[in-house]
Amino acid sequence: MERVPILKIGDVLLVSIQVDLEDQSVVALQEDLAERISSTGAHGVVIDISAVEIVDSFIGRMFATIASISRLFDADTVVVGMRPAVAITLVELGLTLGEVRTALDLEKGLAVLRRLGADREVRIEVDEDDEPVQAFS
Amino acid sequence: MTSPAGERKELPIRRDDDVVRVRQLVRSYAQQAKLSLVDQTKLVTATSELARNTLTYGGGGVADVEIVADTRRRGVRASFIDEGPGIADVELAFTDGWTSGKGLGLGLSGARRLVDEFNLTTEVGRGTTVTVTKWGR
């Protein structure tokens, strides 16, 4: 069984799927990612699928599951690099990917995470302020 | 109908990685039949769903894949044959979102949308055969 490597860059975990994954490997990736988000406290996950030739309902569901799991650890997931033929097929298959964020490429995906991270910091500042009313005056 | 290309192969579907092999065979035939990239992607995605169905619900079986031709065009036909429990309510099985198992319920209905021809025969207690064809434009 192939195991997909998970790279950590700053507080982002990067997964680049380079091979045709069997279902077991997809499940393993899901579990490995949950483990790594929890152990590293990463705030973002980028899944690069630019080398992926097909996304069927099984792998599509994995994206949605990872997005949901990462949210439980206060992390955001962005799927990047989807091929046009894959996008067309997904829509016809009926898979909407629900709340999974997507970006055109890795660079834009990281920008999405930075933006979400900035929102998070603002949120934290407000939360930690002893006098939140004054903070806005 | 026999194919002028004469390409035909039967693969077992017994394990997860057999599904990957089916995908790869279908892609290779789809390229040989000169299907467009989008059509290749649709067909491979559909057969991935059907091969997984054969494994998960049919208890395993075989995939019979061939390059077909009529007077104007070439295409790829793939049959998924199992001797599993069969499908008691075919109409229900085609309902988007309905699943008897752990899937998303998009396998059959989604696969049907992705191909040009779709044929399903099933008998309770005897098994299920699904045959799909995608033609070049």
PDB file of C-alpha atoms in Angstrom:
ATOM      1  CA  MET A   1       0.000   0.000   0.000  1.00  0.00           C
ATOM      2  CA  GLU A   2       1.293   3.435  -0.976  1.00  0.00           C
ATOM      3  CA  ARG A   3       1.570   5.999   1.804  1.00  0.00           C
ATOM      4  CA  VAL A   4       1.366   9.635   0.818  1.00  0.00           C
ATOM      5  CA  PRO A   5       4.029  11.802   2.489  1.00  0.00           C
ATOM      6  CA  ILE A   6       2.886  14.812   4.512  1.00  0.00           C
ATOM      7  CA  LEU A   7       5.282  17.792   4.520  1.00  0.00           C
ATOM      8  CA  LYS A   8       5.242  20.549   7.116  1.00  0.00           C
ATOM      9  CA  ILE A   9       6.141  24.097   6.094  1.00  0.00           C
ATOM     10  CA  GLY A  10       5.652  26.625   8.882  1.00  0.00           C
ATOM     11  CA  ASP A  11       2.178  25.980  10.212  1.00  0.00           C
ATOM     12  CA  VAL A  12       0.940  24.440   6.978  1.00  0.00           C
ATOM     13  CA  LEU A  13       0.831  20.748   6.117  1.00  0.00           C
ATOM     14  CA  LEU A  14       1.350  19.994   2.453  1.00  0.00           C
ATOM     15  CA  VAL A  15       0.179  16.833   0.746  1.00  0.00           C
ATOM     16  CA  SER A  16       0.900  16.266  -2.914  1.00  0.00           C
ATOM     17  CA  ILE A  17      -0.829  13.239  -4.380  1.00  0.00           C
ATOM     18  CA  GLN A  18       1.418  11.857  -7.116  1.00  0.00           C
ATOM     19  CA  VAL A  19       0.146   8.327  -7.659  1.00  0.00           C
ATOM     20  CA  ASP A  20      -3.134   6.586  -8.420  1.00  0.00           C
ATOM     21  CA  LEU A  21      -4.245   5.795  -4.877  1.00  0.00           C
ATOM     22  CA  GLU A  22      -6.070   2.679  -3.841  1.00  0.00           C
ATOM     23  CA  ASP A  23      -8.898   3.182  -1.352  1.00  0.00           C
ATOM     24  CA  GLN A  24      -6.857   1.896   1.592  1.00  0.00           C
ATOM     25  CA  SER A  25      -4.185   4.525   0.931  1.00  0.00           C
ATOM     26  CA  VAL A  26      -6.864   7.208   0.824  1.00  0.00           C
ATOM     27  CA  VAL A  27      -8.147   6.119   4.240  1.00  0.00           C
ATOM     28  CA  ALA A  28      -4.578   5.971   5.587  1.00  0.00           C
ATOM     29  CA  LEU A  29      -3.914   9.515   4.361  1.00  0.00           C
ATOM     30  CA  GLN A  30      -7.027  10.720   6.128  1.00  0.00           C
ATOM     31  CA  GLU A  31      -5.863   9.175   9.399  1.00  0.00           C
ATOM     32  CA  ASP A  32      -2.251  10.347   9.001  1.00  0.00           C
ATOM     33  CA  LEU A  33      -3.405  13.896   8.361  1.00  0.00           C
ATOM     34  CA  ALA A  34      -5.681  13.971  11.408  1.00  0.00           C
ATOM     35  CA  GLU A  35      -2.739  12.733  13.478  1.00  0.00           C
ATOM     36  CA  ARG A  36      -0.336  15.331  12.050  1.00  0.00           C
ATOM     37  CA  ILE A  37      -2.744  18.266  12.412  1.00  0.00           C
ATOM     38  CA  SER A  38      -3.287  17.304  16.024  1.00  0.00           C
ATOM     39  CA  SER A  39       0.405  16.747  16.837  1.00  0.00           C
ATOM     40  CA  THR A  40       1.775  19.822  15.019  1.00  0.00           C
ATOM     41  CA  GLY A  41      -1.019  22.301  15.689  1.00  0.00           C
ATOM     42  CA  ALA A  42      -0.904  23.247  12.019  1.00  0.00           C
ATOM     43  CA  HIS A  43      -3.425  25.864  10.977  1.00  0.00           C
ATOM     44  CA  GLY A  44      -3.663  24.867   7.362  1.00  0.00           C
ATOM     45  CA  VAL A  45      -3.656  21.841   5.070  1.00  0.00           C
ATOM     46  CA  VAL A  46      -2.993  22.062   1.348  1.00  0.00           C
ATOM     47  CA  ILE A  47      -3.822  19.034  -0.794  1.00  0.00           C
ATOM     48  CA  ASP A  48      -2.215  19.340  -4.215  1.00  0.00           C
ATOM     49  CA  ILE A  49      -4.051  17.230  -6.814  1.00  0.00           C
ATOM     50  CA  SER A  50      -2.414  18.663  -9.931  1.00  0.00           C
ATOM     51  CA  ALA A  51      -1.054  15.196 -10.759  1.00  0.00           C
ATOM     52  CA  VAL A  52      -4.348  13.431 -10.056  1.00  0.00           C
ATOM     53  CA  GLU A  53      -6.074  12.141 -13.180  1.00  0.00           C
ATOM     54  CA  ILE A  54      -9.410  11.226 -11.669  1.00  0.00           C
ATOM     55  CA  VAL A  55     -11.354  12.117  -8.533  1.00  0.00           C
ATOM     56  CA  ASP A  56     -14.146   9.646  -7.887  1.00  0.00           C
ATOM     57  CA  SER A  57     -16.683   9.700  -5.075  1.00  0.00           C
ATOM     58  CA  PHE A  58     -14.331   7.907  -2.680  1.00  0.00           C
ATOM     59  CA  ILE A  59     -11.448  10.348  -2.948  1.00  0.00           C
ATOM     60  CA  GLY A  60     -13.889  13.254  -3.152  1.00  0.00           C
ATOM     61  CA  ARG A  61     -15.391  12.193   0.127  1.00  0.00           C
ATOM     62  CA  MET A  62     -11.872  12.058   1.610  1.00  0.00           C
ATOM     63  CA  PHE A  63     -11.379  15.748   0.790  1.00  0.00           C
ATOM     64  CA  ALA A  64     -14.638  16.622   2.517  1.00  0.00           C
ATOM     65  CA  THR A  65     -13.774  14.470   5.531  1.00  0.00           C
ATOM     66  CA  ILE A  66     -10.307  15.987   5.906  1.00  0.00           C
ATOM     67  CA  ALA A  67     -11.806  19.473   5.660  1.00  0.00           C
ATOM     68  CA  SER A  68     -14.265  18.613   8.458  1.00  0.00           C
ATOM     69  CA  ILE A  69     -11.604  16.987  10.633  1.00  0.00           C
ATOM     70  CA  SER A  70      -9.182  19.894  10.199  1.00  0.00           C
ATOM     71  CA  ARG A  71     -11.895  22.329  11.258  1.00  0.00           C
ATOM     72  CA  LEU A  72     -12.175  20.459  14.553  1.00  0.00           C
ATOM     73  CA  PHE A  73      -8.491  21.289  15.110  1.00  0.00           C
ATOM     74  CA  ASP A  74      -8.932  24.946  14.087  1.00  0.00           C
ATOM     75  CA  ALA A  75      -7.223  24.341  10.764  1.00  0.00           C
ATOM     76  CA  ASP A  76      -8.383  25.046   7.225  1.00  0.00           C
ATOM     77  CA  THR A  77      -8.036  22.732   4.232  1.00  0.00           C
ATOM     78  CA  VAL A  78      -7.559  23.886   0.656  1.00  0.00           C
ATOM     79  CA  VAL A  79      -7.520  21.539  -2.339  1.00  0.00           C
ATOM     80  CA  VAL A  80      -5.385  22.969  -5.141  1.00  0.00           C
ATOM     81  CA  GLY A  81      -4.497  22.213  -8.751  1.00  0.00           C
ATOM     82  CA  MET A  82      -7.605  20.401  -9.938  1.00  0.00           C
ATOM     83  CA  ARG A  83      -7.392  19.575 -13.642  1.00  0.00           C
ATOM     84  CA  PRO A  84     -10.178  20.938 -15.872  1.00  0.00           C
ATOM     85  CA  ALA A  85     -11.227  17.437 -17.007  1.00  0.00           C
ATOM     86  CA  VAL A  86     -11.485  16.371 -13.359  1.00  0.00           C
ATOM     87  CA  ALA A  87     -13.635  19.396 -12.525  1.00  0.00           C
ATOM     88  CA  ILE A  88     -16.019  18.709 -15.424  1.00  0.00           C
ATOM     89  CA  THR A  89     -16.290  15.047 -14.421  1.00  0.00           C
ATOM     90  CA  LEU A  90     -16.901  15.828 -10.744  1.00  0.00           C
ATOM     91  CA  VAL A  91     -19.807  18.109 -11.564  1.00  0.00           C
ATOM     92  CA  GLU A  92     -21.384  15.506 -13.828  1.00  0.00           C
ATOM     93  CA  LEU A  93     -20.793  12.777 -11.274  1.00  0.00           C
ATOM     94  CA  GLY A  94     -22.813  14.904  -8.873  1.00  0.00           C
ATOM     95  CA  LEU A  95     -20.084  15.500  -6.324  1.00  0.00           C
ATOM     96  CA  THR A  96     -20.138  19.104  -5.168  1.00  0.00           C
ATOM     97  CA  LEU A  97     -17.352  18.795  -2.553  1.00  0.00           C
ATOM     98  CA  GLY A  98     -19.567  20.860  -0.270  1.00  0.00           C
ATOM     99  CA  GLU A  99     -17.489  22.980   2.030  1.00  0.00           C
ATOM    100  CA  VAL A 100     -14.093  22.032   0.657  1.00  0.00           C
ATOM    101  CA  ARG A 101     -12.141  25.139  -0.264  1.00  0.00           C
ATOM    102  CA  THR A 102     -10.314  25.062  -3.563  1.00  0.00           C
ATOM    103  CA  ALA A 103      -7.703  27.235  -5.212  1.00  0.00           C
ATOM    104  CA  LEU A 104      -6.197  27.250  -8.679  1.00  0.00           C
ATOM    105  CA  ASP A 105      -2.665  26.379  -7.614  1.00  0.00           C
ATOM    106  CA  LEU A 106      -0.389  25.973  -4.612  1.00  0.00           C
ATOM    107  CA  GLU A 107       0.504  29.660  -4.456  1.00  0.00           C
ATOM    108  CA  LYS A 108      -3.125  30.758  -4.438  1.00  0.00           C
ATOM    109  CA  GLY A 109      -3.938  28.023  -1.935  1.00  0.00           C
ATOM    110  CA  LEU A 110      -1.324  29.348   0.463  1.00  0.00           C
ATOM    111  CA  ALA A 111      -2.737  32.852  -0.041  1.00  0.00           C
ATOM    112  CA  VAL A 112      -6.189  31.565   0.931  1.00  0.00           C
ATOM    113  CA  LEU A 113      -4.724  30.047   4.098  1.00  0.00           C
ATOM    114  CA  ARG A 114      -2.883  33.289   4.944  1.00  0.00           C
ATOM    115  CA  ARG A 115      -6.105  35.227   4.570  1.00  0.00           C
ATOM    116  CA  LEU A 116      -7.984  32.783   6.781  1.00  0.00           C
ATOM    117  CA  GLY A 117      -5.061  32.870   9.234  1.00  0.00           C
ATOM    118  CA  ALA A 118      -5.253  36.659   9.382  1.00  0.00           C
ATOM    119  CA  ASP A 119      -8.966  36.422  10.159  1.00  0.00           C
ATOM    120  CA  ARG A 120      -8.101  33.982  12.905  1.00  0.00           C
ATOM    121  CA  GLU A 121      -5.546  36.354  14.465  1.00  0.00           C
ATOM    122  CA  VAL A 122      -8.030  39.195  14.478  1.00  0.00           C
ATOM    123  CA  ARG A 123     -10.471  36.874  16.162  1.00  0.00           C
ATOM    124  CA  ILE A 124      -7.902  35.920  18.798  1.00  0.00           C
ATOM    125  CA  GLU A 125      -6.986  39.553  19.482  1.00  0.00           C
ATOM    126  CA  VAL A 126     -10.601  40.409  20.044  1.00  0.00           C
ATOM    127  CA  ASP A 127     -11.110  37.346  22.223  1.00  0.00           C
ATOM    128  CA  GLU A 128      -8.075  38.096  24.379  1.00  0.00           C
ATOM    129  CA  ASP A 129      -8.787  41.766  24.827  1.00  0.00           C
ATOM    130  CA  ASP A 130      -9.904  42.525  28.352  1.00  0.00           C
ATOM    131  CA  GLU A 131     -11.967  45.456  27.226  1.00  0.00           C
ATOM    132  CA  PRO A 132     -13.349  44.528  23.842  1.00  0.00           C
ATOM    133  CA  VAL A 133     -15.723  47.483  23.769  1.00  0.00           C
ATOM    134  CA  GLN A 134     -12.853  49.928  24.094  1.00  0.00           C
ATOM    135  CA  ALA A 135     -10.887  48.133  21.447  1.00  0.00           C
ATOM    136  CA  PHE A 136     -13.393  49.293  18.882  1.00  0.00           C
ATOM    137  CA  SER A 137     -13.849  52.821  20.179  1.00  0.00           C
TER     138      SER A 137
ATOM    139  CA  MET B   1     -19.027  -7.296 -32.036  1.00  0.00           C
ATOM    140  CA  THR B   2     -15.330  -7.855 -32.360  1.00  0.00           C
ATOM    141  CA  SER B   3     -13.055  -4.911 -32.331  1.00  0.00           C
ATOM    142  CA  PRO B   4     -10.702  -4.209 -35.233  1.00  0.00           C
ATOM    143  CA  ALA B   5      -8.131  -3.214 -32.671  1.00  0.00           C
ATOM    144  CA  GLY B   6      -8.675  -6.610 -31.055  1.00  0.00           C
ATOM    145  CA  GLU B   7      -7.896  -5.238 -27.644  1.00  0.00           C
ATOM    146  CA  ARG B   8      -9.740  -7.003 -24.897  1.00  0.00           C
ATOM    147  CA  LYS B   9      -8.778  -7.960 -21.401  1.00  0.00           C
ATOM    148  CA  GLU B  10     -10.383  -9.393 -18.314  1.00  0.00           C
ATOM    149  CA  LEU B  11      -9.178  -8.355 -14.870  1.00  0.00           C
ATOM    150  CA  PRO B  12     -10.160  -9.778 -11.504  1.00  0.00           C
ATOM    151  CA  ILE B  13     -11.648  -7.441  -8.891  1.00  0.00           C
ATOM    152  CA  ARG B  14     -10.788  -9.004  -5.575  1.00  0.00           C
ATOM    153  CA  ARG B  15      -8.894  -6.328  -3.694  1.00  0.00           C
ATOM    154  CA  ASP B  16      -8.487  -2.564  -3.441  1.00  0.00           C
ATOM    155  CA  ASP B  17      -5.502  -2.469  -5.762  1.00  0.00           C
ATOM    156  CA  ASP B  18      -7.442  -4.359  -8.450  1.00  0.00           C
ATOM    157  CA  VAL B  19      -9.657  -1.262  -8.707  1.00  0.00           C
ATOM    158  CA  VAL B  20      -6.525   0.759  -9.492  1.00  0.00           C
ATOM    159  CA  ARG B  21      -5.527  -1.757 -12.183  1.00  0.00           C
ATOM    160  CA  VAL B  22      -8.983  -1.528 -13.765  1.00  0.00           C
ATOM    161  CA  ARG B  23      -8.692   2.266 -13.876  1.00  0.00           C
ATOM    162  CA  GLN B  24      -5.284   2.018 -15.537  1.00  0.00           C
ATOM    163  CA  LEU B  25      -6.451  -0.500 -18.143  1.00  0.00           C
ATOM    164  CA  VAL B  26      -9.524   1.572 -18.995  1.00  0.00           C
ATOM    165  CA  ARG B  27      -7.400   4.700 -19.344  1.00  0.00           C
ATOM    166  CA  SER B  28      -4.946   2.957 -21.620  1.00  0.00           C
ATOM    167  CA  TYR B  29      -7.756   1.648 -23.855  1.00  0.00           C
ATOM    168  CA  ALA B  30      -9.475   5.042 -23.850  1.00  0.00           C
ATOM    169  CA  GLN B  31      -6.247   6.628 -25.072  1.00  0.00           C
ATOM    170  CA  GLN B  32      -5.878   3.969 -27.774  1.00  0.00           C
ATOM    171  CA  ALA B  33      -9.482   4.571 -28.885  1.00  0.00           C
ATOM    172  CA  LYS B  34      -8.578   8.290 -29.100  1.00  0.00           C
ATOM    173  CA  LEU B  35     -11.199   9.501 -26.642  1.00  0.00           C
ATOM    174  CA  SER B  36     -10.774  13.157 -25.679  1.00  0.00           C
ATOM    175  CA  LEU B  37      -9.138  13.879 -22.348  1.00  0.00           C
ATOM    176  CA  VAL B  38     -12.474  14.848 -20.787  1.00  0.00           C
ATOM    177  CA  ASP B  39     -14.138  11.677 -22.094  1.00  0.00           C
ATOM    178  CA  GLN B  40     -11.227   9.557 -20.868  1.00  0.00           C
ATOM    179  CA  THR B  41     -11.560  11.133 -17.434  1.00  0.00           C
ATOM    180  CA  LYS B  42     -15.332  10.583 -17.357  1.00  0.00           C
ATOM    181  CA  LEU B  43     -15.011   6.947 -18.403  1.00  0.00           C
ATOM    182  CA  VAL B  44     -12.195   6.153 -15.968  1.00  0.00           C
ATOM    183  CA  THR B  45     -14.142   7.817 -13.148  1.00  0.00           C
ATOM    184  CA  ALA B  46     -17.300   5.859 -14.008  1.00  0.00           C
ATOM    185  CA  THR B  47     -15.424   2.548 -14.139  1.00  0.00           C
ATOM    186  CA  SER B  48     -13.719   3.344 -10.843  1.00  0.00           C
ATOM    187  CA  GLU B  49     -17.145   3.705  -9.216  1.00  0.00           C
ATOM    188  CA  LEU B  50     -18.406   0.494 -10.830  1.00  0.00           C
ATOM    189  CA  ALA B  51     -15.313  -1.543  -9.960  1.00  0.00           C
ATOM    190  CA  ARG B  52     -15.627  -0.423  -6.353  1.00  0.00           C
ATOM    191  CA  ASN B  53     -19.308  -1.428  -6.385  1.00  0.00           C
ATOM    192  CA  THR B  54     -18.328  -4.873  -7.670  1.00  0.00           C
ATOM    193  CA  LEU B  55     -15.856  -5.199  -4.808  1.00  0.00           C
ATOM    194  CA  THR B  56     -17.951  -3.674  -2.021  1.00  0.00           C
ATOM    195  CA  TYR B  57     -21.454  -4.843  -2.855  1.00  0.00           C
ATOM    196  CA  GLY B  58     -20.886  -7.745  -5.232  1.00  0.00           C
ATOM    197  CA  GLY B  59     -18.238  -9.390  -3.081  1.00  0.00           C
ATOM    198  CA  GLY B  60     -15.734  -9.203  -5.938  1.00  0.00           C
ATOM    199  CA  GLY B  61     -15.909 -10.236  -9.567  1.00  0.00           C
ATOM    200  CA  VAL B  62     -14.307  -9.389 -12.869  1.00  0.00           C
ATOM    201  CA  ALA B  63     -13.972  -6.450 -15.219  1.00  0.00           C
ATOM    202  CA  ASP B  64     -14.099  -7.204 -18.953  1.00  0.00           C
ATOM    203  CA  VAL B  65     -12.720  -4.251 -20.920  1.00  0.00           C
ATOM    204  CA  GLU B  66     -12.502  -3.911 -24.700  1.00  0.00           C
ATOM    205  CA  ILE B  67     -12.029  -1.435 -27.496  1.00  0.00           C
ATOM    206  CA  VAL B  68     -15.134  -1.423 -29.691  1.00  0.00           C
ATOM    207  CA  ALA B  69     -15.865   0.118 -33.060  1.00  0.00           C
ATOM    208  CA  ASP B  70     -18.797   0.789 -35.318  1.00  0.00           C
ATOM    209  CA  THR B  71     -18.634   2.183 -38.832  1.00  0.00           C
ATOM    210  CA  ARG B  72     -17.849   5.733 -37.724  1.00  0.00           C
ATOM    211  CA  ARG B  73     -16.048   5.687 -34.435  1.00  0.00           C
ATOM    212  CA  ARG B  74     -14.225   3.793 -31.764  1.00  0.00           C
ATOM    213  CA  GLY B  75     -14.976   3.537 -28.116  1.00  0.00           C
ATOM    214  CA  VAL B  76     -14.365   1.564 -24.959  1.00  0.00           C
ATOM    215  CA  ARG B  77     -16.786  -0.855 -23.372  1.00  0.00           C
ATOM    216  CA  ALA B  78     -16.371  -2.202 -19.864  1.00  0.00           C
ATOM    217  CA  SER B  79     -18.450  -4.830 -18.078  1.00  0.00           C
ATOM    218  CA  PHE B  80     -18.420  -5.418 -14.345  1.00  0.00           C
ATOM    219  CA  ILE B  81     -19.622  -8.847 -13.418  1.00  0.00           C
ATOM    220  CA  ASP B  82     -20.218 -10.234  -9.955  1.00  0.00           C
ATOM    221  CA  GLU B  83     -22.057 -13.181  -8.510  1.00  0.00           C
ATOM    222  CA  GLY B  84     -23.072 -11.324  -5.389  1.00  0.00           C
ATOM    223  CA  PRO B  85     -26.473 -10.759  -3.779  1.00  0.00           C
ATOM    224  CA  GLY B  86     -27.912  -8.779  -6.711  1.00  0.00           C
ATOM    225  CA  ILE B  87     -29.925  -5.583  -6.412  1.00  0.00           C
ATOM    226  CA  ALA B  88     -33.461  -5.996  -5.100  1.00  0.00           C
ATOM    227  CA  ASP B  89     -34.713  -2.510  -5.935  1.00  0.00           C
ATOM    228  CA  VAL B  90     -32.916  -1.217  -9.024  1.00  0.00           C
ATOM    229  CA  GLU B  91     -34.787   2.065  -9.128  1.00  0.00           C
ATOM    230  CA  LEU B  92     -33.786   2.825  -5.570  1.00  0.00           C
ATOM    231  CA  ALA B  93     -30.160   1.925  -6.321  1.00  0.00           C
ATOM    232  CA  PHE B  94     -30.140   4.628  -9.001  1.00  0.00           C
ATOM    233  CA  THR B  95     -31.361   7.333  -6.643  1.00  0.00           C
ATOM    234  CA  ASP B  96     -28.754  10.031  -6.026  1.00  0.00           C
ATOM    235  CA  GLY B  97     -27.696   9.957  -2.422  1.00  0.00           C
ATOM    236  CA  TRP B  98     -29.183   6.567  -1.632  1.00  0.00           C
ATOM    237  CA  THR B  99     -26.712   3.982  -0.396  1.00  0.00           C
ATOM    238  CA  SER B 100     -27.014   0.543   1.100  1.00  0.00           C
ATOM    239  CA  GLY B 101     -23.485   0.796   2.399  1.00  0.00           C
ATOM    240  CA  LYS B 102     -20.913   3.366   3.397  1.00  0.00           C
ATOM    241  CA  GLY B 103     -20.742   5.216   0.088  1.00  0.00           C
ATOM    242  CA  LEU B 104     -22.114   8.547  -0.989  1.00  0.00           C
ATOM    243  CA  GLY B 105     -24.811   6.950  -3.091  1.00  0.00           C
ATOM    244  CA  LEU B 106     -23.410   8.439  -6.274  1.00  0.00           C
ATOM    245  CA  GLY B 107     -21.797   5.319  -7.724  1.00  0.00           C
ATOM    246  CA  LEU B 108     -24.488   3.959 -10.038  1.00  0.00           C
ATOM    247  CA  SER B 109     -26.339   7.160 -10.854  1.00  0.00           C
ATOM    248  CA  GLY B 110     -23.115   9.127 -11.226  1.00  0.00           C
ATOM    249  CA  ALA B 111     -21.502   6.484 -13.416  1.00  0.00           C
ATOM    250  CA  ARG B 112     -24.563   6.433 -15.665  1.00  0.00           C
ATOM    251  CA  ARG B 113     -24.307  10.179 -16.229  1.00  0.00           C
ATOM    252  CA  LEU B 114     -20.652   9.895 -17.248  1.00  0.00           C
ATOM    253  CA  VAL B 115     -21.027   7.359 -20.074  1.00  0.00           C
ATOM    254  CA  ASP B 116     -22.896   7.110 -23.392  1.00  0.00           C
ATOM    255  CA  GLU B 117     -24.435   3.680 -22.898  1.00  0.00           C
ATOM    256  CA  PHE B 118     -25.310   2.030 -19.612  1.00  0.00           C
ATOM    257  CA  ASN B 119     -26.842  -1.363 -19.117  1.00  0.00           C
ATOM    258  CA  LEU B 120     -27.554  -3.145 -15.861  1.00  0.00           C
ATOM    259  CA  THR B 121     -28.822  -6.670 -15.362  1.00  0.00           C
ATOM    260  CA  THR B 122     -29.280  -8.067 -11.917  1.00  0.00           C
ATOM    261  CA  GLU B 123     -30.929 -10.991 -10.251  1.00  0.00           C
ATOM    262  CA  VAL B 124     -31.353 -11.330  -6.519  1.00  0.00           C
ATOM    263  CA  GLY B 125     -29.150 -14.120  -5.252  1.00  0.00           C
ATOM    264  CA  ARG B 126     -27.381 -14.511  -8.609  1.00  0.00           C
ATOM    265  CA  GLY B 127     -25.383 -11.372  -9.200  1.00  0.00           C
ATOM    266  CA  THR B 128     -25.118  -8.145 -11.140  1.00  0.00           C
ATOM    267  CA  THR B 129     -23.590  -7.145 -14.459  1.00  0.00           C
ATOM    268  CA  VAL B 130     -23.123  -3.526 -15.425  1.00  0.00           C
ATOM    269  CA  THR B 131     -21.890  -2.658 -18.906  1.00  0.00           C
ATOM    270  CA  VAL B 132     -20.896   0.852 -19.929  1.00  0.00           C
ATOM    271  CA  THR B 133     -19.656   2.273 -23.232  1.00  0.00           C
ATOM    272  CA  LYS B 134     -18.054   5.591 -24.057  1.00  0.00           C
ATOM    273  CA  TRP B 135     -17.642   6.549 -27.721  1.00  0.00           C
ATOM    274  CA  GLY B 136     -15.136   8.862 -29.343  1.00  0.00           C
ATOM    275  CA  ARG B 137     -16.634  12.017 -30.825  1.00  0.00           C
TER     276      ARG B 137
END
